[in-house]
PDB file of C-alpha atoms in Angstrom:
ATOM      1  CA  UNK A  10       0.000   0.000   0.000  1.00 90.00           C
ATOM      2  CA  UNK A  11       0.926   3.645  -0.356  1.00 96.00           C
ATOM      3  CA  UNK A  12       0.493   6.250   2.368  1.00 97.00           C
ATOM      4  CA  UNK A  13       0.761  10.026   2.429  1.00 98.00           C
ATOM      5  CA  UNK A  14       1.674  11.994   5.561  1.00 98.00           C
ATOM      6  CA  UNK A  15       0.946  15.694   6.069  1.00 97.00           C
ATOM      7  CA  UNK A  16       2.748  17.435   8.914  1.00 95.00           C
ATOM      8  CA  UNK A  17       5.642  14.973   9.081  1.00 94.00           C
ATOM      9  CA  UNK A  18       8.016  17.458  10.713  1.00 92.00           C
ATOM     10  CA  UNK A  19       5.786  17.700  13.781  1.00 92.00           C
ATOM     11  CA  UNK A  20       5.909  15.487  16.863  1.00 93.00           C
ATOM     12  CA  UNK A  21       3.118  13.109  15.809  1.00 95.00           C
ATOM     13  CA  UNK A  22       3.771  13.249  12.077  1.00 95.00           C
ATOM     14  CA  UNK A  23       7.384  12.229  12.506  1.00 95.00           C
ATOM     15  CA  UNK A  24       6.368   9.238  14.607  1.00 96.00           C
ATOM     16  CA  UNK A  25       3.729   8.247  12.047  1.00 97.00           C
ATOM     17  CA  UNK A  26       6.328   8.270   9.268  1.00 97.00           C
ATOM     18  CA  UNK A  27       8.675   6.079  11.302  1.00 96.00           C
ATOM     19  CA  UNK A  28       5.865   3.660  12.145  1.00 96.00           C
ATOM     20  CA  UNK A  29       4.880   3.417   8.480  1.00 97.00           C
ATOM     21  CA  UNK A  30       8.486   2.779   7.436  1.00 96.00           C
ATOM     22  CA  UNK A  31       8.648  -0.107   9.920  1.00 95.00           C
ATOM     23  CA  UNK A  32       5.433  -1.623   8.583  1.00 94.00           C
ATOM     24  CA  UNK A  33       5.614  -4.311   5.907  1.00 94.00           C
ATOM     25  CA  UNK A  34       2.106  -3.319   4.800  1.00 95.00           C
ATOM     26  CA  UNK A  35       3.357  -0.154   3.097  1.00 96.00           C
ATOM     27  CA  UNK A  36       5.655  -0.111   0.089  1.00 95.00           C
ATOM     28  CA  UNK A  37       5.819   3.670  -0.341  1.00 96.00           C
ATOM     29  CA  UNK A  38       5.423   6.540   2.095  1.00 97.00           C
ATOM     30  CA  UNK A  39       5.000  10.007   0.628  1.00 97.00           C
ATOM     31  CA  UNK A  40       5.543  13.095   2.742  1.00 97.00           C
ATOM     32  CA  UNK A  41       4.389  16.618   1.991  1.00 96.00           C
ATOM     33  CA  UNK A  42       5.995  19.114   4.364  1.00 94.00           C
ATOM     34  CA  UNK A  43       7.130  22.708   4.564  1.00 92.00           C
ATOM     35  CA  UNK A  44      10.692  21.785   5.540  1.00 92.00           C
ATOM     36  CA  UNK A  45      12.905  18.676   5.257  1.00 93.00           C
ATOM     37  CA  UNK A  46      12.525  15.908   7.828  1.00 90.00           C
ATOM     38  CA  UNK A  47      16.199  14.986   7.655  1.00 88.00           C
ATOM     39  CA  UNK A  48      15.274  11.327   7.216  1.00 90.00           C
ATOM     40  CA  UNK A  49      16.233   8.998   4.384  1.00 91.00           C
ATOM     41  CA  UNK A  50      14.763   5.595   3.584  1.00 95.00           C
ATOM     42  CA  UNK A  51      14.201   3.573   0.382  1.00 95.00           C
ATOM     43  CA  UNK A  52      10.420   3.672   0.929  1.00 96.00           C
ATOM     44  CA  UNK A  53      10.291   7.403   1.687  1.00 96.00           C
ATOM     45  CA  UNK A  54       9.556  10.135  -0.871  1.00 95.00           C
ATOM     46  CA  UNK A  55       9.614  13.641   0.556  1.00 96.00           C
ATOM     47  CA  UNK A  56       8.394  16.775  -1.204  1.00 95.00           C
ATOM     48  CA  UNK A  57       8.654  20.302   0.187  1.00 96.00           C
ATOM     49  CA  UNK A  58       5.529  22.340  -0.539  1.00 95.00           C
ATOM     50  CA  UNK A  59       3.723  25.539   0.369  1.00 94.00           C
ATOM     51  CA  UNK A  60       0.469  24.524   2.059  1.00 95.00           C
ATOM     52  CA  UNK A  61      -1.066  27.745   0.804  1.00 95.00           C
ATOM     53  CA  UNK A  62      -0.864  26.088  -2.609  1.00 94.00           C
ATOM     54  CA  UNK A  63      -1.825  22.570  -1.523  1.00 96.00           C
ATOM     55  CA  UNK A  64      -3.998  21.959  -4.584  1.00 96.00           C
ATOM     56  CA  UNK A  65      -0.916  22.339  -6.778  1.00 96.00           C
ATOM     57  CA  UNK A  66       0.422  19.183  -5.102  1.00 95.00           C
ATOM     58  CA  UNK A  67      -2.731  17.122  -5.706  1.00 96.00           C
ATOM     59  CA  UNK A  68      -0.793  14.693  -7.907  1.00 96.00           C
ATOM     60  CA  UNK A  69       0.965  13.299  -4.843  1.00 96.00           C
ATOM     61  CA  UNK A  70      -2.391  12.045  -3.508  1.00 97.00           C
ATOM     62  CA  UNK A  71      -2.897   9.858  -6.569  1.00 96.00           C
ATOM     63  CA  UNK A  72      -2.652   6.113  -5.960  1.00 95.00           C
ATOM     64  CA  UNK A  73      -2.552   6.607  -2.187  1.00 97.00           C
ATOM     65  CA  UNK A  74      -4.886   4.554  -0.013  1.00 96.00           C
ATOM     66  CA  UNK A  75      -4.237   6.138   3.398  1.00 97.00           C
ATOM     67  CA  UNK A  76      -3.684   9.816   4.194  1.00 98.00           C
ATOM     68  CA  UNK A  77      -2.415  10.709   7.668  1.00 98.00           C
ATOM     69  CA  UNK A  78      -3.158  14.345   8.506  1.00 98.00           C
ATOM     70  CA  UNK A  79      -0.933  15.396  11.413  1.00 96.00           C
ATOM     71  CA  UNK A  80      -1.094  19.133  10.789  1.00 95.00           C
ATOM     72  CA  UNK A  81      -1.314  21.288  13.880  1.00 92.00           C
ATOM     73  CA  UNK A  82       0.137  24.316  15.608  1.00 90.00           C
ATOM     74  CA  UNK A  83      -0.401  26.627  18.580  1.00 88.00           C
ATOM     75  CA  UNK A  84      -1.797  30.141  18.576  1.00 88.00           C
ATOM     76  CA  UNK A  85       1.528  31.387  19.915  1.00 89.00           C
ATOM     77  CA  UNK A  86       3.469  29.771  17.095  1.00 90.00           C
ATOM     78  CA  UNK A  87       0.900  30.664  14.423  1.00 89.00           C
ATOM     79  CA  UNK A  88       0.819  34.274  15.561  1.00 91.00           C
ATOM     80  CA  UNK A  89      -2.954  34.740  15.562  1.00 94.00           C
ATOM     81  CA  UNK A  90      -6.249  32.901  15.786  1.00 95.00           C
ATOM     82  CA  UNK A  91      -6.779  33.419  12.069  1.00 95.00           C
ATOM     83  CA  UNK A  92      -3.490  31.713  11.206  1.00 95.00           C
ATOM     84  CA  UNK A  93      -4.184  28.957  13.733  1.00 96.00           C
ATOM     85  CA  UNK A  94      -7.505  28.192  12.024  1.00 96.00           C
ATOM     86  CA  UNK A  95      -5.716  28.016   8.704  1.00 95.00           C
ATOM     87  CA  UNK A  96      -3.343  25.274   9.884  1.00 96.00           C
ATOM     88  CA  UNK A  97      -5.712  23.284  12.097  1.00 96.00           C
ATOM     89  CA  UNK A  98      -8.924  23.672  10.105  1.00 97.00           C
ATOM     90  CA  UNK A  99      -8.468  24.974   6.573  1.00 97.00           C
ATOM     91  CA  UNK A 100      -5.484  22.872   5.496  1.00 97.00           C
ATOM     92  CA  UNK A 101      -6.935  19.551   6.747  1.00 97.00           C
ATOM     93  CA  UNK A 102     -10.252  20.239   5.024  1.00 97.00           C
ATOM     94  CA  UNK A 103      -8.541  21.077   1.746  1.00 97.00           C
ATOM     95  CA  UNK A 104      -6.458  17.907   2.076  1.00 97.00           C
ATOM     96  CA  UNK A 105      -9.630  15.865   2.642  1.00 97.00           C
ATOM     97  CA  UNK A 106     -11.237  17.350  -0.463  1.00 97.00           C
ATOM     98  CA  UNK A 107      -8.204  16.476  -2.590  1.00 97.00           C
ATOM     99  CA  UNK A 108      -8.126  13.000  -1.047  1.00 98.00           C
ATOM    100  CA  UNK A 109     -11.725  12.342  -2.061  1.00 97.00           C
ATOM    101  CA  UNK A 110     -11.078  13.583  -5.582  1.00 96.00           C
ATOM    102  CA  UNK A 111      -8.037  11.320  -5.920  1.00 97.00           C
ATOM    103  CA  UNK A 112      -9.753   8.192  -4.636  1.00 96.00           C
ATOM    104  CA  UNK A 113      -8.081   7.977  -1.213  1.00 97.00           C
ATOM    105  CA  UNK A 114      -9.868   5.412   0.972  1.00 94.00           C
ATOM    106  CA  UNK A 115      -8.771   6.227   4.516  1.00 96.00           C
ATOM    107  CA  UNK A 116      -8.270   9.715   6.008  1.00 98.00           C
ATOM    108  CA  UNK A 117      -6.808   9.729   9.505  1.00 98.00           C
ATOM    109  CA  UNK A 118      -6.513  13.017  11.393  1.00 98.00           C
ATOM    110  CA  UNK A 119      -5.162  14.129  14.747  1.00 97.00           C
ATOM    111  CA  UNK A 120      -7.788  16.039  16.700  1.00 96.00           C
ATOM    112  CA  UNK A 121      -7.764  16.697  20.445  1.00 95.00           C
ATOM    113  CA  UNK A 122      -9.480  15.706  23.657  1.00 92.00           C
ATOM    114  CA  UNK A 123     -12.290  18.160  24.210  1.00 92.00           C
ATOM    115  CA  UNK A 124     -12.903  18.856  20.521  1.00 95.00           C
ATOM    116  CA  UNK A 125     -16.350  20.439  20.295  1.00 96.00           C
ATOM    117  CA  UNK A 126     -17.690  22.875  17.662  1.00 96.00           C
ATOM    118  CA  UNK A 127     -19.765  24.547  20.398  1.00 96.00           C
ATOM    119  CA  UNK A 128     -16.961  24.879  22.933  1.00 96.00           C
ATOM    120  CA  UNK A 129     -16.231  28.253  24.510  1.00 95.00           C
ATOM    121  CA  UNK A 130     -12.524  27.462  24.225  1.00 95.00           C
ATOM    122  CA  UNK A 131     -11.177  28.578  20.875  1.00 96.00           C
ATOM    123  CA  UNK A 132      -8.761  25.640  20.497  1.00 95.00           C
ATOM    124  CA  UNK A 133     -11.406  23.008  21.228  1.00 95.00           C
ATOM    125  CA  UNK A 134     -13.951  24.781  19.039  1.00 97.00           C
ATOM    126  CA  UNK A 135     -11.648  24.807  15.995  1.00 97.00           C
ATOM    127  CA  UNK A 136     -10.802  21.137  16.494  1.00 97.00           C
ATOM    128  CA  UNK A 137     -14.500  20.361  16.786  1.00 97.00           C
ATOM    129  CA  UNK A 138     -15.311  22.301  13.625  1.00 97.00           C
ATOM    130  CA  UNK A 139     -12.641  20.362  11.763  1.00 97.00           C
ATOM    131  CA  UNK A 140     -14.080  17.057  12.964  1.00 97.00           C
ATOM    132  CA  UNK A 141     -17.561  18.135  11.960  1.00 96.00           C
ATOM    133  CA  UNK A 142     -16.604  18.953   8.375  1.00 96.00           C
ATOM    134  CA  UNK A 143     -14.275  15.976   7.936  1.00 97.00           C
ATOM    135  CA  UNK A 144     -17.106  13.692   9.017  1.00 95.00           C
ATOM    136  CA  UNK A 145     -19.170  14.712   5.987  1.00 93.00           C
ATOM    137  CA  UNK A 146     -16.284  14.960   3.509  1.00 93.00           C
ATOM    138  CA  UNK A 147     -17.501  12.001   1.449  1.00 93.00           C
ATOM    139  CA  UNK A 148     -14.437   9.854   2.106  1.00 96.00           C
ATOM    140  CA  UNK A 149     -14.935   6.128   2.591  1.00 95.00           C
ATOM    141  CA  UNK A 150     -13.216   6.048   5.972  1.00 97.00           C
ATOM    142  CA  UNK A 151     -12.601   8.998   8.300  1.00 98.00           C
ATOM    143  CA  UNK A 152     -10.743   8.350  11.561  1.00 98.00           C
ATOM    144  CA  UNK A 153     -10.419  11.111  14.160  1.00 98.00           C
ATOM    145  CA  UNK A 154      -8.039  10.692  17.094  1.00 98.00           C
ATOM    146  CA  UNK A 155      -8.514  12.657  20.309  1.00 97.00           C
ATOM    147  CA  UNK A 156      -5.364  12.342  22.424  1.00 95.00           C
ATOM    148  CA  UNK A 157      -4.714  14.073  25.708  1.00 90.00           C
ATOM    149  CA  UNK A 158      -1.324  15.715  26.338  1.00 89.00           C
ATOM    150  CA  UNK A 159       1.310  14.236  24.015  1.00 92.00           C
ATOM    151  CA  UNK A 160       4.774  13.359  25.263  1.00 90.00           C
ATOM    152  CA  UNK A 161       7.923  13.512  23.149  1.00 72.00           C
ATOM    153  CA  UNK A 162      10.734  15.738  21.942  1.00 62.00           C
ATOM    154  CA  UNK A 163       9.544  18.655  19.838  1.00 48.00           C
ATOM    155  CA  UNK A 164      11.714  20.755  17.568  1.00 52.00           C
ATOM    156  CA  UNK A 165      10.119  23.852  19.106  1.00 51.00           C
ATOM    157  CA  UNK A 166      10.128  24.186  22.894  1.00 46.00           C
ATOM    158  CA  UNK A 167       6.702  24.794  24.414  1.00 49.00           C
ATOM    159  CA  UNK A 168       7.027  25.723  28.099  1.00 46.00           C
ATOM    160  CA  UNK A 169       3.396  25.089  29.054  1.00 49.00           C
ATOM    161  CA  UNK A 170       3.391  21.650  27.416  1.00 47.00           C
ATOM    162  CA  UNK A 171       6.783  20.779  28.882  1.00 45.00           C
ATOM    163  CA  UNK A 172       5.579  21.700  32.365  1.00 48.00           C
ATOM    164  CA  UNK A 173       2.344  19.798  31.840  1.00 43.00           C
ATOM    165  CA  UNK A 174       4.225  16.748  30.606  1.00 41.00           C
ATOM    166  CA  UNK A 175       6.446  16.787  33.701  1.00 40.00           C
ATOM    167  CA  UNK A 176       3.393  16.865  35.954  1.00 43.00           C
ATOM    168  CA  UNK A 177       1.507  14.208  33.984  1.00 43.00           C
ATOM    169  CA  UNK A 178       4.449  11.812  34.048  1.00 46.00           C
ATOM    170  CA  UNK A 179       4.510  12.059  37.821  1.00 49.00           C
ATOM    171  CA  UNK A 180       0.762  11.540  38.102  1.00 43.00           C
ATOM    172  CA  UNK A 181       0.569   8.672  35.604  1.00 50.00           C
ATOM    173  CA  UNK A 182       0.697   5.867  38.225  1.00 52.00           C
ATOM    174  CA  UNK A 183      -2.337   7.466  39.887  1.00 43.00           C
ATOM    175  CA  UNK A 184      -4.348   7.864  36.683  1.00 47.00           C
ATOM    176  CA  UNK A 185      -6.625   4.888  37.113  1.00 56.00           C
ATOM    177  CA  UNK A 186     -10.383   4.354  36.994  1.00 55.00           C
ATOM    178  CA  UNK A 187     -12.245   7.420  35.728  1.00 57.00           C
ATOM    179  CA  UNK A 188      -9.009   9.403  35.591  1.00 51.00           C
ATOM    180  CA  UNK A 189      -7.441   6.956  33.113  1.00 54.00           C
ATOM    181  CA  UNK A 190      -9.073   8.668  30.158  1.00 64.00           C
ATOM    182  CA  UNK A 191      -6.960  11.787  30.810  1.00 67.00           C
ATOM    183  CA  UNK A 192      -3.573  10.056  30.840  1.00 74.00           C
ATOM    184  CA  UNK A 193      -0.853  11.692  28.759  1.00 87.00           C
ATOM    185  CA  UNK A 194       0.654   9.491  26.050  1.00 89.00           C
ATOM    186  CA  UNK A 195       3.876   9.273  24.056  1.00 92.00           C
ATOM    187  CA  UNK A 196       3.407  10.488  20.490  1.00 94.00           C
ATOM    188  CA  UNK A 197       4.652   7.066  19.361  1.00 94.00           C
ATOM    189  CA  UNK A 198       1.585   5.478  20.984  1.00 95.00           C
ATOM    190  CA  UNK A 199      -0.730   7.694  18.952  1.00 96.00           C
ATOM    191  CA  UNK A 200       1.241   6.932  15.777  1.00 96.00           C
ATOM    192  CA  UNK A 201       0.946   3.166  16.329  1.00 96.00           C
ATOM    193  CA  UNK A 202      -2.798   3.527  16.912  1.00 97.00           C
ATOM    194  CA  UNK A 203      -3.261   5.498  13.700  1.00 97.00           C
ATOM    195  CA  UNK A 204      -1.290   3.032  11.575  1.00 97.00           C
ATOM    196  CA  UNK A 205      -3.097   0.090  13.176  1.00 96.00           C
ATOM    197  CA  UNK A 206      -6.511   1.563  12.380  1.00 96.00           C
ATOM    198  CA  UNK A 207      -5.487   2.490   8.830  1.00 96.00           C
ATOM    199  CA  UNK A 208      -4.652  -1.116   8.041  1.00 94.00           C
ATOM    200  CA  UNK A 209      -8.159  -2.279   9.015  1.00 93.00           C
ATOM    201  CA  UNK A 210      -9.645  -0.312   6.108  1.00 92.00           C
ATOM    202  CA  UNK A 211     -12.795   0.338   8.143  1.00 94.00           C
ATOM    203  CA  UNK A 212     -15.478   2.424   6.409  1.00 96.00           C
ATOM    204  CA  UNK A 213     -17.469   5.192   8.057  1.00 96.00           C
ATOM    205  CA  UNK A 214     -16.539   7.971  10.483  1.00 97.00           C
ATOM    206  CA  UNK A 215     -14.947   6.938  13.756  1.00 97.00           C
ATOM    207  CA  UNK A 216     -13.727   8.922  16.758  1.00 97.00           C
ATOM    208  CA  UNK A 217     -11.085   7.454  19.062  1.00 97.00           C
ATOM    209  CA  UNK A 218     -10.898   8.918  22.591  1.00 95.00           C
ATOM    210  CA  UNK A 219      -7.697   9.055  24.605  1.00 94.00           C
ATOM    211  CA  UNK A 220      -8.187   5.823  26.575  1.00 92.00           C
ATOM    212  CA  UNK A 221      -8.952   3.842  23.418  1.00 94.00           C
ATOM    213  CA  UNK A 222      -5.846   5.244  21.696  1.00 95.00           C
ATOM    214  CA  UNK A 223      -3.752   4.009  24.630  1.00 92.00           C
ATOM    215  CA  UNK A 224      -5.009   0.481  23.986  1.00 91.00           C
ATOM    216  CA  UNK A 225      -4.735   0.611  20.196  1.00 94.00           C
ATOM    217  CA  UNK A 226      -1.222   2.023  20.374  1.00 90.00           C
ATOM    218  CA  UNK A 227       0.289  -0.490  22.763  1.00 85.00           C
ATOM    219  CA  UNK A 228       3.696  -1.696  21.706  1.00 71.00           C
ATOM    220  CA  UNK A 229       4.411  -5.451  21.784  1.00 61.00           C
ATOM    221  CA  UNK A 230       6.497  -4.858  24.901  1.00 51.00           C
ATOM    222  CA  UNK A 231       3.507  -3.178  26.605  1.00 52.00           C
ATOM    223  CA  UNK A 232       1.274  -6.132  25.774  1.00 43.00           C
ATOM    224  CA  UNK A 233       3.763  -8.592  27.231  1.00 37.00           C
ATOM    225  CA  UNK A 234       4.111  -6.493  30.386  1.00 39.00           C
ATOM    226  CA  UNK A 235       0.354  -6.475  30.921  1.00 34.00           C
TER     227      UNK A 235
END
């Protein structure tokens, strides 16, 4: 199979690419990004693009079965709410439209815990709006993942997330019962869950909450430990 990854230079996108490269199910992994990943592999084809002109790169969606949309930013990094909406809402929706036109079967996107189009919180509202539109995009399979705080090394330091990650790591042993659904997770866990779901080829729109992602993204070592 062939897969296409958007946002491969981000924390989750990079892990998704690595997971796909390890998988025998995929013979070619295409990456569209705004800067080089710095990764080389016989199965990897990387193309640097301007997401403002995403439609000009529609040819790269051709022949692809699974598209992994890992685009995302922060308001601080984007510079404004308008620019944040462009990255987290507009680009994914344009990618979904191109995917449908090019016959892509599975569209897998990173959303967020708390995504709700009616939320008073701007971040959650934008994520919810994106989910809402993706759900009616006409694609055969739409898979929306709602992780809690993601753990891993980012290229850009985010103090609030770093502080939150430090706290969540300490609290993790206590996150049981009802609190389990809020557990932070390594980005690699989310990536494994996304690749696992993609290979099922399941039709329809599906939303995966944080606790379900933890289960889907278990590594073999985790399963043995349990």
